[in-house]
Every structure is written in structure tokens, then in C-alpha cells.
PDB file of N, CA, C and O in Angstrom:
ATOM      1  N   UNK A  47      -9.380  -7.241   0.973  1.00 91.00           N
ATOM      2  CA  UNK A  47      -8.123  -6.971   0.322  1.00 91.00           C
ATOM      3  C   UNK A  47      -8.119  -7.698  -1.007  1.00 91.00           C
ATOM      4  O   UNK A  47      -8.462  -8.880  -1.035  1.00 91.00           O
ATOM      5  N   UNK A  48      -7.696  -6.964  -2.286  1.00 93.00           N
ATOM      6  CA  UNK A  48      -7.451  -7.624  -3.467  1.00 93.00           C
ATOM      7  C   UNK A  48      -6.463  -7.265  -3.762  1.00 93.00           C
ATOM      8  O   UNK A  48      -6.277  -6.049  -3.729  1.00 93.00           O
ATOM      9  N   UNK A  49      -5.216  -8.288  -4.247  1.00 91.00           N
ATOM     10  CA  UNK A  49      -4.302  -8.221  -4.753  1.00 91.00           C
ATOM     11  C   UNK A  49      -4.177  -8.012  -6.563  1.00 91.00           C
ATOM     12  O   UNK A  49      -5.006  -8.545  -7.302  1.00 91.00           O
ATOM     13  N   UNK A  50      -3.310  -7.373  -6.971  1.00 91.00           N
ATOM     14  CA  UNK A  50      -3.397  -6.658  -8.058  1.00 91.00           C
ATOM     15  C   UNK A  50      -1.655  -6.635  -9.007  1.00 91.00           C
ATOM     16  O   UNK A  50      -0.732  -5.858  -8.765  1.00 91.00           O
ATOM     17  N   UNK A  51      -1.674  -7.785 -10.116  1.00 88.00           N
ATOM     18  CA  UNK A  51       0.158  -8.184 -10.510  1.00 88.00           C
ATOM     19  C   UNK A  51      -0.771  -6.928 -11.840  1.00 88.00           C
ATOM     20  O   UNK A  51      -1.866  -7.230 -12.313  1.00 88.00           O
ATOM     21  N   UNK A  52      -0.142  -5.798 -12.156  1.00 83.00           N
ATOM     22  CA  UNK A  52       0.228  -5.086 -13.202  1.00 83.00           C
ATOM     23  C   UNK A  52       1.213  -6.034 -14.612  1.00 83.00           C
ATOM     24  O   UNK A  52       2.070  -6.916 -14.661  1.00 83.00           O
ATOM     25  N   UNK A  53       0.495  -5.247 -15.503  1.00 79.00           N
ATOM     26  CA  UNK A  53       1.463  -6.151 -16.983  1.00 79.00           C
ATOM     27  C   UNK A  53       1.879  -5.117 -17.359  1.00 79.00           C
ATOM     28  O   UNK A  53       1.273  -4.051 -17.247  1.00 79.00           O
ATOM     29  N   UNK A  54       3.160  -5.290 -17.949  1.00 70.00           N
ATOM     30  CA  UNK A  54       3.950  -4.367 -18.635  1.00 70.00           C
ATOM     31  C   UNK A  54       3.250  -4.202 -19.900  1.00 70.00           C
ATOM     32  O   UNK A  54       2.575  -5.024 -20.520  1.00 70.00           O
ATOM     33  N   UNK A  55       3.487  -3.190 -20.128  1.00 63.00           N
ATOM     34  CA  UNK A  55       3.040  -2.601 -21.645  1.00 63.00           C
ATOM     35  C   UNK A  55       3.712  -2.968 -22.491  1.00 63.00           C
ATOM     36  O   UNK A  55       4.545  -2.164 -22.909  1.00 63.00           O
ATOM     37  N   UNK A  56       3.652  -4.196 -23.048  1.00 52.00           N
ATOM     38  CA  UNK A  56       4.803  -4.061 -24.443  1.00 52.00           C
ATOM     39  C   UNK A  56       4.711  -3.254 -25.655  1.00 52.00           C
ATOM     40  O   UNK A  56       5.280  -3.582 -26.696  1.00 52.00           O
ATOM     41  N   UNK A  57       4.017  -2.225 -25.534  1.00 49.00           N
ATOM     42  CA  UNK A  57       4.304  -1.312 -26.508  1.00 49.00           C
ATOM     43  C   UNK A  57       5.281   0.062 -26.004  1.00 49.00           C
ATOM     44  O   UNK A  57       5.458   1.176 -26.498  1.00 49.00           O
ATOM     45  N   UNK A  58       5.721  -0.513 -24.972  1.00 53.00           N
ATOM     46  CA  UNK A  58       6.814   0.837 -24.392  1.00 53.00           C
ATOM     47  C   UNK A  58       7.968   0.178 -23.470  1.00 53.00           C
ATOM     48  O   UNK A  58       7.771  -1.028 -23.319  1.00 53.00           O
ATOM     49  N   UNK A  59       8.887   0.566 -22.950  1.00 56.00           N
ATOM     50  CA  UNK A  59      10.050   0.248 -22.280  1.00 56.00           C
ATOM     51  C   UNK A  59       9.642  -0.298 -20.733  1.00 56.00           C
ATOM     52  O   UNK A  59      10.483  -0.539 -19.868  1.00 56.00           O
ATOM     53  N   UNK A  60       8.150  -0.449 -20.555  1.00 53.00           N
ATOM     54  CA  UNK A  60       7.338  -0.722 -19.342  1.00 53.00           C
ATOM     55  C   UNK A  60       8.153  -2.118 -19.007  1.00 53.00           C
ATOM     56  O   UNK A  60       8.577  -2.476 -17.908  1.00 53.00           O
ATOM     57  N   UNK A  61       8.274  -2.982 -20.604  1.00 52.00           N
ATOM     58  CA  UNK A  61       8.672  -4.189 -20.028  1.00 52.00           C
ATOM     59  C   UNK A  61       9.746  -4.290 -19.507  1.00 52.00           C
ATOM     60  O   UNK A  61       9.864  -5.233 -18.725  1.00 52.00           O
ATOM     61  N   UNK A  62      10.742  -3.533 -19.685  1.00 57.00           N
ATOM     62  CA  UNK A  62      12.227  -3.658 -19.092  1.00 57.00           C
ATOM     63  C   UNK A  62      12.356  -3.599 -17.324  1.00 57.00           C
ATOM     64  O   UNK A  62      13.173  -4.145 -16.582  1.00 57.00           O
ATOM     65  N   UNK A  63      11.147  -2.663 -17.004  1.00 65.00           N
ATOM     66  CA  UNK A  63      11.029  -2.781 -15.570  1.00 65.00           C
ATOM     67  C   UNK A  63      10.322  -3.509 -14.810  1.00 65.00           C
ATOM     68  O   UNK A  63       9.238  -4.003 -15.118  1.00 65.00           O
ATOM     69  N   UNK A  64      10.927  -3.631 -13.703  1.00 71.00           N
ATOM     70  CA  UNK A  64      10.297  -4.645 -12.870  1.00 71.00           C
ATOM     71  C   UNK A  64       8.827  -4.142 -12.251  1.00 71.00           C
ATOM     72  O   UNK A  64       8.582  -2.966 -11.980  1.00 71.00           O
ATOM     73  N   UNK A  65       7.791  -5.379 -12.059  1.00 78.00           N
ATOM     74  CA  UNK A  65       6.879  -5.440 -11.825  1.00 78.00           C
ATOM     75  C   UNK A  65       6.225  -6.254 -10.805  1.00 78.00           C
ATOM     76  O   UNK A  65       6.051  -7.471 -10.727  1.00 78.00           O
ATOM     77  N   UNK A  66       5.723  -4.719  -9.602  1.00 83.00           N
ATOM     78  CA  UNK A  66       5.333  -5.733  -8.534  1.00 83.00           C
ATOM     79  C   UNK A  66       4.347  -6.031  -7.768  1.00 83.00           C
ATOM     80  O   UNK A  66       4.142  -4.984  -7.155  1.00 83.00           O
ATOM     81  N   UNK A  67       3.544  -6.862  -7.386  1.00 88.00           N
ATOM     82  CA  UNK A  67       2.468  -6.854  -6.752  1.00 88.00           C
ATOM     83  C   UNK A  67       1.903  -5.630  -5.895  1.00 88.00           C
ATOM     84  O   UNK A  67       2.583  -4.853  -5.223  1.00 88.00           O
ATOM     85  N   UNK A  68       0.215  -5.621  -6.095  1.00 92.00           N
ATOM     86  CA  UNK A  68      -0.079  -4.085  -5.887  1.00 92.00           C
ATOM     87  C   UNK A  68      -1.092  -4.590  -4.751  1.00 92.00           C
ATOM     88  O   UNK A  68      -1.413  -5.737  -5.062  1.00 92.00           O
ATOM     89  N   UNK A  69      -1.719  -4.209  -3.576  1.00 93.00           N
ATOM     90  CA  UNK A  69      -2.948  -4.900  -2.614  1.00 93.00           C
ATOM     91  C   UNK A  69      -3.317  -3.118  -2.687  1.00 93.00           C
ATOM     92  O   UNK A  69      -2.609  -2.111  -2.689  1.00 93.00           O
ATOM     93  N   UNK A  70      -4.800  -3.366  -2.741  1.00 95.00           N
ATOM     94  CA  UNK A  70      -5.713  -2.773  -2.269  1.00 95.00           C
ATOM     95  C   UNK A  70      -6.941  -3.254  -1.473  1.00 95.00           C
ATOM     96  O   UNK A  70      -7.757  -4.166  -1.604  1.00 95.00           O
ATOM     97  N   UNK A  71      -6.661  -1.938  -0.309  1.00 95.00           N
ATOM     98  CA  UNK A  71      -7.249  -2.704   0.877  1.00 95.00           C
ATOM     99  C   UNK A  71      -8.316  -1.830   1.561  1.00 95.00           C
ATOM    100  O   UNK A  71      -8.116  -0.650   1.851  1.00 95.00           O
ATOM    101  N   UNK A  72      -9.580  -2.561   1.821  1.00 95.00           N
ATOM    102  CA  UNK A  72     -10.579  -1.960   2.380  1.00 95.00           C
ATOM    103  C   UNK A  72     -10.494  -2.214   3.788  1.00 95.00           C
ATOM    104  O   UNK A  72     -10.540  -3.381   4.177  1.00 95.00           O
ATOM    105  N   UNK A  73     -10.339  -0.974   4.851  1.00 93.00           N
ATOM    106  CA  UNK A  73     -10.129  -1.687   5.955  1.00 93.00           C
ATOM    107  C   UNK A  73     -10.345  -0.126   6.883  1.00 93.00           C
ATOM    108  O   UNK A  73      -9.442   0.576   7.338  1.00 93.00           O
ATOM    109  N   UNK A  74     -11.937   0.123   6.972  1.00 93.00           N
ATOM    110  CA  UNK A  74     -11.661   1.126   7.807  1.00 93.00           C
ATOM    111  C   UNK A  74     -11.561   1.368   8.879  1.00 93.00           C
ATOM    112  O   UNK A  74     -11.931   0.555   9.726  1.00 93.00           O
ATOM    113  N   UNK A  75     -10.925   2.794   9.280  1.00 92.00           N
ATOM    114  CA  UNK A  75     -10.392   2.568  10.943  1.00 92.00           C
ATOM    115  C   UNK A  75      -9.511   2.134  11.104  1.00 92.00           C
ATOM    116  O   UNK A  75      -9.177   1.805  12.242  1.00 92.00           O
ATOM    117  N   UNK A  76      -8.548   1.889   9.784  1.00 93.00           N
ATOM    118  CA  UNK A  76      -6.779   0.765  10.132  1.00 93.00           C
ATOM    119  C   UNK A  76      -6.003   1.441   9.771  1.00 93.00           C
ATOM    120  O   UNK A  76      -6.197   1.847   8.626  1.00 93.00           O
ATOM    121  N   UNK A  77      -4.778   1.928  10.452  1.00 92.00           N
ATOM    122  CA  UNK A  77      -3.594   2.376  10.116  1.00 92.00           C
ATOM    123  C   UNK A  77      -3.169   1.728   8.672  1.00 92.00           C
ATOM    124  O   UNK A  77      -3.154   0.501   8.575  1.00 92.00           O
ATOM    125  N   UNK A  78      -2.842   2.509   7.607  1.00 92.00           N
ATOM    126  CA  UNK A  78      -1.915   1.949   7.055  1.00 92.00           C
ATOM    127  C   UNK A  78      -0.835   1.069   6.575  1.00 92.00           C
ATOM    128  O   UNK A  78      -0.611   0.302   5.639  1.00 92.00           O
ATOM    129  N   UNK A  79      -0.059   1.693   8.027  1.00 92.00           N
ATOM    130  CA  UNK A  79       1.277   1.104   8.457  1.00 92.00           C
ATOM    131  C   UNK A  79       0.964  -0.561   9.308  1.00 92.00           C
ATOM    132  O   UNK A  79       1.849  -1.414   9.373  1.00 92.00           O
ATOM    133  N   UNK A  80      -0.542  -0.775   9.936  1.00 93.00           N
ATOM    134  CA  UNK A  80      -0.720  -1.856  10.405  1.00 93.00           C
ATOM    135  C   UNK A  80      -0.970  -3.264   9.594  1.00 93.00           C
ATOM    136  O   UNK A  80      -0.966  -4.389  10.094  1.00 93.00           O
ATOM    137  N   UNK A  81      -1.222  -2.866   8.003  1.00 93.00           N
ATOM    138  CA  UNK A  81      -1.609  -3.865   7.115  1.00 93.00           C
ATOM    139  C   UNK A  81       0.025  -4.394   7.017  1.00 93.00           C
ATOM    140  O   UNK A  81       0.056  -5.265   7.886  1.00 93.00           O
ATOM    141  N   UNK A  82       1.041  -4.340   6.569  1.00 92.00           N
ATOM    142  CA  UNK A  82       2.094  -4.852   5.945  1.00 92.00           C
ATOM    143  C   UNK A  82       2.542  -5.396   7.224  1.00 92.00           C
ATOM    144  O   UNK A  82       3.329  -6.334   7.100  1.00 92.00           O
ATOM    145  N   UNK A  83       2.121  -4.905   8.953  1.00 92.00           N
ATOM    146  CA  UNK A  83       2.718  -5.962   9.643  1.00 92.00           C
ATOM    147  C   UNK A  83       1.659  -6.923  10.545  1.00 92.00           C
ATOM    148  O   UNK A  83       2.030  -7.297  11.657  1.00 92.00           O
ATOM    149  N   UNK A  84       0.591  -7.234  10.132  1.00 91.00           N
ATOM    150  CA  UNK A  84       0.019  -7.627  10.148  1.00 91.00           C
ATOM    151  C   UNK A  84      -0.039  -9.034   9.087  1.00 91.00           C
ATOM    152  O   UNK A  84      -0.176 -10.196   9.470  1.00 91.00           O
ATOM    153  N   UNK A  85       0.091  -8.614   7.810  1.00 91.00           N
ATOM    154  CA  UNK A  85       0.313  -9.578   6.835  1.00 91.00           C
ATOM    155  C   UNK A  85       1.585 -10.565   7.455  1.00 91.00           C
ATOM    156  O   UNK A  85       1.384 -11.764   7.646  1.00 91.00           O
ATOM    157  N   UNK A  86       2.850  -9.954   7.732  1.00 92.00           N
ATOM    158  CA  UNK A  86       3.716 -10.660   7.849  1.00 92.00           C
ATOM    159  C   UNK A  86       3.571 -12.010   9.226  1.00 92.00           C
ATOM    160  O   UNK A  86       4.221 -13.030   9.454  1.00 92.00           O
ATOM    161  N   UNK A  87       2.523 -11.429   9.820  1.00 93.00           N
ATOM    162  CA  UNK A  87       2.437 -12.799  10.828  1.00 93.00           C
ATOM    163  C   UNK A  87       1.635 -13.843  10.195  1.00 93.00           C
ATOM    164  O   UNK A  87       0.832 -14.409  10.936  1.00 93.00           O
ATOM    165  N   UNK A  88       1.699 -14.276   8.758  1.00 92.00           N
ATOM    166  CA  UNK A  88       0.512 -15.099   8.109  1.00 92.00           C
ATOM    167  C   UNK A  88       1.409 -15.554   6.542  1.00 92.00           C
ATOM    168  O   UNK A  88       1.304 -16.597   5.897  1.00 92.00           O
ATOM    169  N   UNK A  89       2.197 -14.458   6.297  1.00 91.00           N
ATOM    170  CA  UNK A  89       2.844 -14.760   4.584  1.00 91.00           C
ATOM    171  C   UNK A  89       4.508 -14.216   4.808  1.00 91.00           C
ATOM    172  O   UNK A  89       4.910 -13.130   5.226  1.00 91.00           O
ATOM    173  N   UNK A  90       4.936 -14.894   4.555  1.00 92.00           N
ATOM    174  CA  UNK A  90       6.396 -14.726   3.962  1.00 92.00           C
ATOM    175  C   UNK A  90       6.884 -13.187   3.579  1.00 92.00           C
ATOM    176  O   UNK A  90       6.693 -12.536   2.551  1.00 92.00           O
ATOM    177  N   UNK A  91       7.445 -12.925   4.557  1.00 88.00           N
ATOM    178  CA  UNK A  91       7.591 -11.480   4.021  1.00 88.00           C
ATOM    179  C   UNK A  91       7.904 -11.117   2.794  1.00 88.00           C
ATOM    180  O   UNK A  91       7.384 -10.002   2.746  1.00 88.00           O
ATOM    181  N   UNK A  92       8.382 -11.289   1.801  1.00 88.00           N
ATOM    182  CA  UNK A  92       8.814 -11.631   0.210  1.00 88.00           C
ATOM    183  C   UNK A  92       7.861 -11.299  -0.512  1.00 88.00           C
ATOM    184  O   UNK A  92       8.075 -10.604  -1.505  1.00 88.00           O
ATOM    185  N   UNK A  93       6.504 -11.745  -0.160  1.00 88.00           N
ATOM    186  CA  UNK A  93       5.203 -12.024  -0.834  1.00 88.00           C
ATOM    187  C   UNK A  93       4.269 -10.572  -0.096  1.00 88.00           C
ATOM    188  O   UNK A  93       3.113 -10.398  -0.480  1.00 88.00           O
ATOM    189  N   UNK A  94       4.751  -9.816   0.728  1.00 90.00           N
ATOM    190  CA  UNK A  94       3.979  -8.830   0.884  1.00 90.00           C
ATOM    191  C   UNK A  94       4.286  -7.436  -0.234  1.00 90.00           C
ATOM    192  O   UNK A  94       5.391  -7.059  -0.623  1.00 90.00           O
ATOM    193  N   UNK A  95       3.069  -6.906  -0.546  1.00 91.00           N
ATOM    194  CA  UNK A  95       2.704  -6.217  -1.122  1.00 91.00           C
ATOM    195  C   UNK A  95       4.032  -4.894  -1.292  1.00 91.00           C
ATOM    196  O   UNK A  95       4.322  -4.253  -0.281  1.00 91.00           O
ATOM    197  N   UNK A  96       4.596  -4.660  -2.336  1.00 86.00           N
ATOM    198  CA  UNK A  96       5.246  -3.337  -1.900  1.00 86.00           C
ATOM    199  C   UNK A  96       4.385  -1.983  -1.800  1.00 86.00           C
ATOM    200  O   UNK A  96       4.641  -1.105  -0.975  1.00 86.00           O
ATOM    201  N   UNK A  97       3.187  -1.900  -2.867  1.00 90.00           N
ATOM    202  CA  UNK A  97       2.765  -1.177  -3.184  1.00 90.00           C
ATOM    203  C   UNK A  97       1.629  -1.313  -2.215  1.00 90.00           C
ATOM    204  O   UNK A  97       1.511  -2.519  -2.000  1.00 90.00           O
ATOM    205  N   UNK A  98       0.394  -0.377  -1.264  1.00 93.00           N
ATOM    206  CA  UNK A  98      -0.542  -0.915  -0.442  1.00 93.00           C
ATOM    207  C   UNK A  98      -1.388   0.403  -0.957  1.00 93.00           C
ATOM    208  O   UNK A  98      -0.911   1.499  -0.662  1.00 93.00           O
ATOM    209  N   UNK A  99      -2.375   0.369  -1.561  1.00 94.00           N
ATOM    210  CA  UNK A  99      -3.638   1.557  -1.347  1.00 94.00           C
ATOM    211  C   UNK A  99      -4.754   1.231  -0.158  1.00 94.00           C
ATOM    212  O   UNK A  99      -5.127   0.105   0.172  1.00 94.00           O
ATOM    213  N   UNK A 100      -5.110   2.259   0.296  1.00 94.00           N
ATOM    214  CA  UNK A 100      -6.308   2.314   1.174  1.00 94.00           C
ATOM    215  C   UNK A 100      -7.395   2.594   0.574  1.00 94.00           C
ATOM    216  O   UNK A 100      -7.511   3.818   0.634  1.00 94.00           O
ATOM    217  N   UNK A 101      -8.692   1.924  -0.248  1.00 95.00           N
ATOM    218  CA  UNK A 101      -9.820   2.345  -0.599  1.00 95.00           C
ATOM    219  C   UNK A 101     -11.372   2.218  -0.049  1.00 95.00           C
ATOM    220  O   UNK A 101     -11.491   1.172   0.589  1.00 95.00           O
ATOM    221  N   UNK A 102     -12.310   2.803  -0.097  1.00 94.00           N
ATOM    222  CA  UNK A 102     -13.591   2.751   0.187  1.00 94.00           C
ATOM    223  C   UNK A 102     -14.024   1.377   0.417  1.00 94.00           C
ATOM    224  O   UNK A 102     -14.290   0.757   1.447  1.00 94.00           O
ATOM    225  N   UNK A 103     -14.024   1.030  -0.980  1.00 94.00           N
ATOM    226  CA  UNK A 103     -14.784   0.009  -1.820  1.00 94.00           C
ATOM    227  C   UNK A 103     -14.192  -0.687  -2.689  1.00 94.00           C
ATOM    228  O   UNK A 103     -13.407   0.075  -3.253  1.00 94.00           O
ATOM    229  N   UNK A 104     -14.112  -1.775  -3.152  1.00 94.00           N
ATOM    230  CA  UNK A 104     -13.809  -2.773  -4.129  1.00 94.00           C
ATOM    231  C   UNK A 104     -15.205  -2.880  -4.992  1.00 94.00           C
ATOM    232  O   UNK A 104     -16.359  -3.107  -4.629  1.00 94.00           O
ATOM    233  N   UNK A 105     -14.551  -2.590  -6.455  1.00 89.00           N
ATOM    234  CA  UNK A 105     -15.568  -2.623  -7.544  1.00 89.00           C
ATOM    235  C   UNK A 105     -16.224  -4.230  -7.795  1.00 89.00           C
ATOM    236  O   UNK A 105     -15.857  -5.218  -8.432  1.00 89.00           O
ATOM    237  N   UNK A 106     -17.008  -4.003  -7.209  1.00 91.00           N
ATOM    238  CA  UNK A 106     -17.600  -5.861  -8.094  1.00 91.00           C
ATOM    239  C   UNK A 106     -18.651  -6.128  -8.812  1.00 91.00           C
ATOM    240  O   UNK A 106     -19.620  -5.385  -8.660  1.00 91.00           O
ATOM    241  N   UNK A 107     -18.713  -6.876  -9.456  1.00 92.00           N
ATOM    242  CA  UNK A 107     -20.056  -7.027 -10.340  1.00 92.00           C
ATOM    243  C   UNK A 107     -21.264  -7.484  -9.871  1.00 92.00           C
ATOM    244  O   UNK A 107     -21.491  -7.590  -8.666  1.00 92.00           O
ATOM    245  N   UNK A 108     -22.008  -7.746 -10.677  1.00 94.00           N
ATOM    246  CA  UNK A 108     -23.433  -8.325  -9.858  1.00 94.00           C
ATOM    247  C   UNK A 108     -23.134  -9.756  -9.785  1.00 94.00           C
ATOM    248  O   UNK A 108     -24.081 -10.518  -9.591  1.00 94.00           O
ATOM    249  N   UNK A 109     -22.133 -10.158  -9.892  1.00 94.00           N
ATOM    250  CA  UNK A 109     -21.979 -11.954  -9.412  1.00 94.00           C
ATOM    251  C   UNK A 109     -20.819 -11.610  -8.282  1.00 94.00           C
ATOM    252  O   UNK A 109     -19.831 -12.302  -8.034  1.00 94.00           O
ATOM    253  N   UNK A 110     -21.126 -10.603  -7.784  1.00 93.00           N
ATOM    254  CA  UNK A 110     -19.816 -10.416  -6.395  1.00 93.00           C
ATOM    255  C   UNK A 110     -18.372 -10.707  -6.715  1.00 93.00           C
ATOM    256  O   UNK A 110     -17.428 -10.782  -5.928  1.00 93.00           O
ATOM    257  N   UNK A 111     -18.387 -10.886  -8.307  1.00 94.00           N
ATOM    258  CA  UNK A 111     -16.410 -10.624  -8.550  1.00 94.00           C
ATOM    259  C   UNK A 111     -15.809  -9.634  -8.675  1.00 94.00           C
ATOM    260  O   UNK A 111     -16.303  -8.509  -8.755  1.00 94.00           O
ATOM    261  N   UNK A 112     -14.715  -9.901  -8.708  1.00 93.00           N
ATOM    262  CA  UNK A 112     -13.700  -8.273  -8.921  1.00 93.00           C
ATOM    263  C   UNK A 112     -13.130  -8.333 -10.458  1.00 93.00           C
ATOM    264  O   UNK A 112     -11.946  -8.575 -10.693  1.00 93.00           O
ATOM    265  N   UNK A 113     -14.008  -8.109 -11.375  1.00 93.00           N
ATOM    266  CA  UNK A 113     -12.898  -7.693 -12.549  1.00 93.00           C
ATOM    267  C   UNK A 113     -11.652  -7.243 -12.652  1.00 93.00           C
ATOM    268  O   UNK A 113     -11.068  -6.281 -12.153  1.00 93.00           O
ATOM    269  N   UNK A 114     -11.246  -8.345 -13.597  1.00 91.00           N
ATOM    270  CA  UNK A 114      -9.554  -7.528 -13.532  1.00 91.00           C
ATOM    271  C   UNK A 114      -9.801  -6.140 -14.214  1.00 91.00           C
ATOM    272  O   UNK A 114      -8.862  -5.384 -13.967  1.00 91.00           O
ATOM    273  N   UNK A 115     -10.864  -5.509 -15.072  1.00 92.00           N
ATOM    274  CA  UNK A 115     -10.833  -4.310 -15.729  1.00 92.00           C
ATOM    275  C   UNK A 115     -11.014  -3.419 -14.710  1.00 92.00           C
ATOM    276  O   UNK A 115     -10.326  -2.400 -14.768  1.00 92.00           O
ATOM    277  N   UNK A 116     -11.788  -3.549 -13.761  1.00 92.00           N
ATOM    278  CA  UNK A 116     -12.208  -2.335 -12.689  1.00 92.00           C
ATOM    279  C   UNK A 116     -11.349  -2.794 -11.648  1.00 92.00           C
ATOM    280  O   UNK A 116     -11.856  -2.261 -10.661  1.00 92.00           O
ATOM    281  N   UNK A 117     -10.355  -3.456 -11.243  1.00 92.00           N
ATOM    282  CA  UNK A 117      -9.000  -3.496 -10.677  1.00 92.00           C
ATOM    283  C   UNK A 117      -8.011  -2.745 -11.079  1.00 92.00           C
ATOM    284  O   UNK A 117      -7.214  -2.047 -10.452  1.00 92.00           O
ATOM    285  N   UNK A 118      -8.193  -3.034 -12.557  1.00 92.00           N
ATOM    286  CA  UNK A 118      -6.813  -2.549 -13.514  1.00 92.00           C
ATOM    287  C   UNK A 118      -7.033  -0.929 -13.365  1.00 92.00           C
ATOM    288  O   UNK A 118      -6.185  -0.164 -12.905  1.00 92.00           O
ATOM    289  N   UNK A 119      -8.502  -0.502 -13.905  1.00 92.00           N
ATOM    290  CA  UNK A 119      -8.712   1.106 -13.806  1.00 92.00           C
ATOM    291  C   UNK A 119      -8.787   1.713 -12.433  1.00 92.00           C
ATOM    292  O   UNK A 119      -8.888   2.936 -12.346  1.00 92.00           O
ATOM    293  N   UNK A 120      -8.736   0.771 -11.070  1.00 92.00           N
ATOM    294  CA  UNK A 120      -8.291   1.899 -10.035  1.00 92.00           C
ATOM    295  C   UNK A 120      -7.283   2.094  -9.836  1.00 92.00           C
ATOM    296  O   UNK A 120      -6.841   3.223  -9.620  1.00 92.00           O
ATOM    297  N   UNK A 121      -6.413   0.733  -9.852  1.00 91.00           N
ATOM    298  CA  UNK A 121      -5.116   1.266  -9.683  1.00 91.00           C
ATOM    299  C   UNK A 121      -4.495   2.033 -10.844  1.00 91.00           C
ATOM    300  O   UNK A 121      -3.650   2.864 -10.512  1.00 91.00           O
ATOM    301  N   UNK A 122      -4.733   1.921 -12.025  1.00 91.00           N
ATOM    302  CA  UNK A 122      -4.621   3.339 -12.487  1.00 91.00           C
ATOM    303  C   UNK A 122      -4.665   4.655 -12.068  1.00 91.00           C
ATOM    304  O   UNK A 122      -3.708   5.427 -12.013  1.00 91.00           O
ATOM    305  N   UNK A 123      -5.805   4.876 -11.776  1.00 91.00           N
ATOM    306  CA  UNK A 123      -6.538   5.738 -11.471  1.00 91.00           C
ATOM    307  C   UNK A 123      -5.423   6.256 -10.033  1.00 91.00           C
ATOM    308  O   UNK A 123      -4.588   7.160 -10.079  1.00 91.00           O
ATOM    309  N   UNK A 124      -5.713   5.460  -8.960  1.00 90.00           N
ATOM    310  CA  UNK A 124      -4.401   5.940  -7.863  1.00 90.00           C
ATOM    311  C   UNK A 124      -3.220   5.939  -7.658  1.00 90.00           C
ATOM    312  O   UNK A 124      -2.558   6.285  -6.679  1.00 90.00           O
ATOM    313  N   UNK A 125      -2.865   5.393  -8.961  1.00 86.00           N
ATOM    314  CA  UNK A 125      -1.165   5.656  -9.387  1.00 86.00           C
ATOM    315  C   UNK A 125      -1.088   7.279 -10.085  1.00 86.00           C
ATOM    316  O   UNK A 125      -0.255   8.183 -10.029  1.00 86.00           O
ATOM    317  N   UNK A 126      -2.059   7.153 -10.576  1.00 87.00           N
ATOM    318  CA  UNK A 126      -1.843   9.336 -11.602  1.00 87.00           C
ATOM    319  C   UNK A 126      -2.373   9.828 -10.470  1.00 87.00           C
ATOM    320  O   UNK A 126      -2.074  11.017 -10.571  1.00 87.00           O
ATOM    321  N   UNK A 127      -3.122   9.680  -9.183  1.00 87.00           N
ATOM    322  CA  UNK A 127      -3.311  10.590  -8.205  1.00 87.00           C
ATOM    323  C   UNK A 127      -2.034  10.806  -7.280  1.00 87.00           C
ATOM    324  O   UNK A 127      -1.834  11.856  -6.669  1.00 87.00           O
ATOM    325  N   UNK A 128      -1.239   9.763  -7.244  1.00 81.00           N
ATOM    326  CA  UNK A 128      -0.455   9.463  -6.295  1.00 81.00           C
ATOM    327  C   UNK A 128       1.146  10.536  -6.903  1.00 81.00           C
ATOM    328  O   UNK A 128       1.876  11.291  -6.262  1.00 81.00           O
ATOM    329  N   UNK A 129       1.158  10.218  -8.038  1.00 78.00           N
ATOM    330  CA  UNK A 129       1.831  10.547  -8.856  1.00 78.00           C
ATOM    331  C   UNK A 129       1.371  12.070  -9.092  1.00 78.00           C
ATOM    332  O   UNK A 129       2.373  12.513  -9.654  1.00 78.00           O
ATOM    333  N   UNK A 130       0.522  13.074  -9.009  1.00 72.00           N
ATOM    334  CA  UNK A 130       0.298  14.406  -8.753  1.00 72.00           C
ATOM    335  C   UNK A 130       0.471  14.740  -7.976  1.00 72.00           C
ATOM    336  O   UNK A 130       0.552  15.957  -7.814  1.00 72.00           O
ATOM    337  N   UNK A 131       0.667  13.722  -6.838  1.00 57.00           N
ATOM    338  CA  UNK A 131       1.440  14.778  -5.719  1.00 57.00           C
ATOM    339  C   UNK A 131       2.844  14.642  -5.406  1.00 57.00           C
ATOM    340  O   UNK A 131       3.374  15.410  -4.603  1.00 57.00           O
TER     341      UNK A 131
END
């Protein structure tokens, strides 16, 4: 699981809205619906994710990190998919 805080765009009205923690989560074979109550027996409900994607894979580099750029471009990426339907 990598957690993911989005920045407002200050070149548009992005900043006026609120902004909220995003988790993307590799977890196959898991309900969905089992990650957010699952989390809550461990974190403060407050601090769980509103937003939750289910993905393959987490992008990492050859030193096994997660760029914030290839963080930033999936959840992009599954916000305009999410958002086409």
C-alpha cells in the first residue's frame, strides 16, 4: 500500500478545494471493501484513506522506491479512468 496527499494546482481554483489523502493498494484476492476496515483496527479512523484504488503493481525504481512522479501519474491516470465512467 502507498499512500498518495495530491497538491492543488495553483494555477486553477484546485486550491480552493479540499484535498485528500489517496492509498493505492496492491492486494490480490482482497475485497475492496475489506481494506478501509481492516485499516481501522490499526489507525484512527480520520486518517483512513477516502479515496482507495486497487492496482497490479506499484511503480518503483531500480533502488526499490516509489517516486512521487510515477505515484503522481497513476493516480492521474485512475482518476480520468474513473472519471469516464
Amino acid at each position: 500500500m502507498a499512500y498518495f496527499m495530491p497538491q492543488a494546482d495553483e494555477t486553477t481554483d484546485d486550491k480552493d478545494r479540499e484535498v485528500h489523502l489517496i492509498a493505492l493498494v496492491v492486494a490480490p484476492g482482497t475485497n475492496k471493501a475489506e481494506i478501509p476496515r481492516s485499516l481501522r483496527k490499526h489507525i484512527d479512523p480520520v486518517f483512513i484513506p477516502r479515496r482507495l484504488y486497487m492496482v497490479n503493481a506499484l511503480s518503483r525504481n531500480s533502488m526499490g522506491k516509489l517516486p512521487y512522479q510515477s505515484l503522481e501519474s497513476m493516480v492521474q491516470s485512475l482518476c480520468a479512468a474513473q472519471n469516464k465512467t
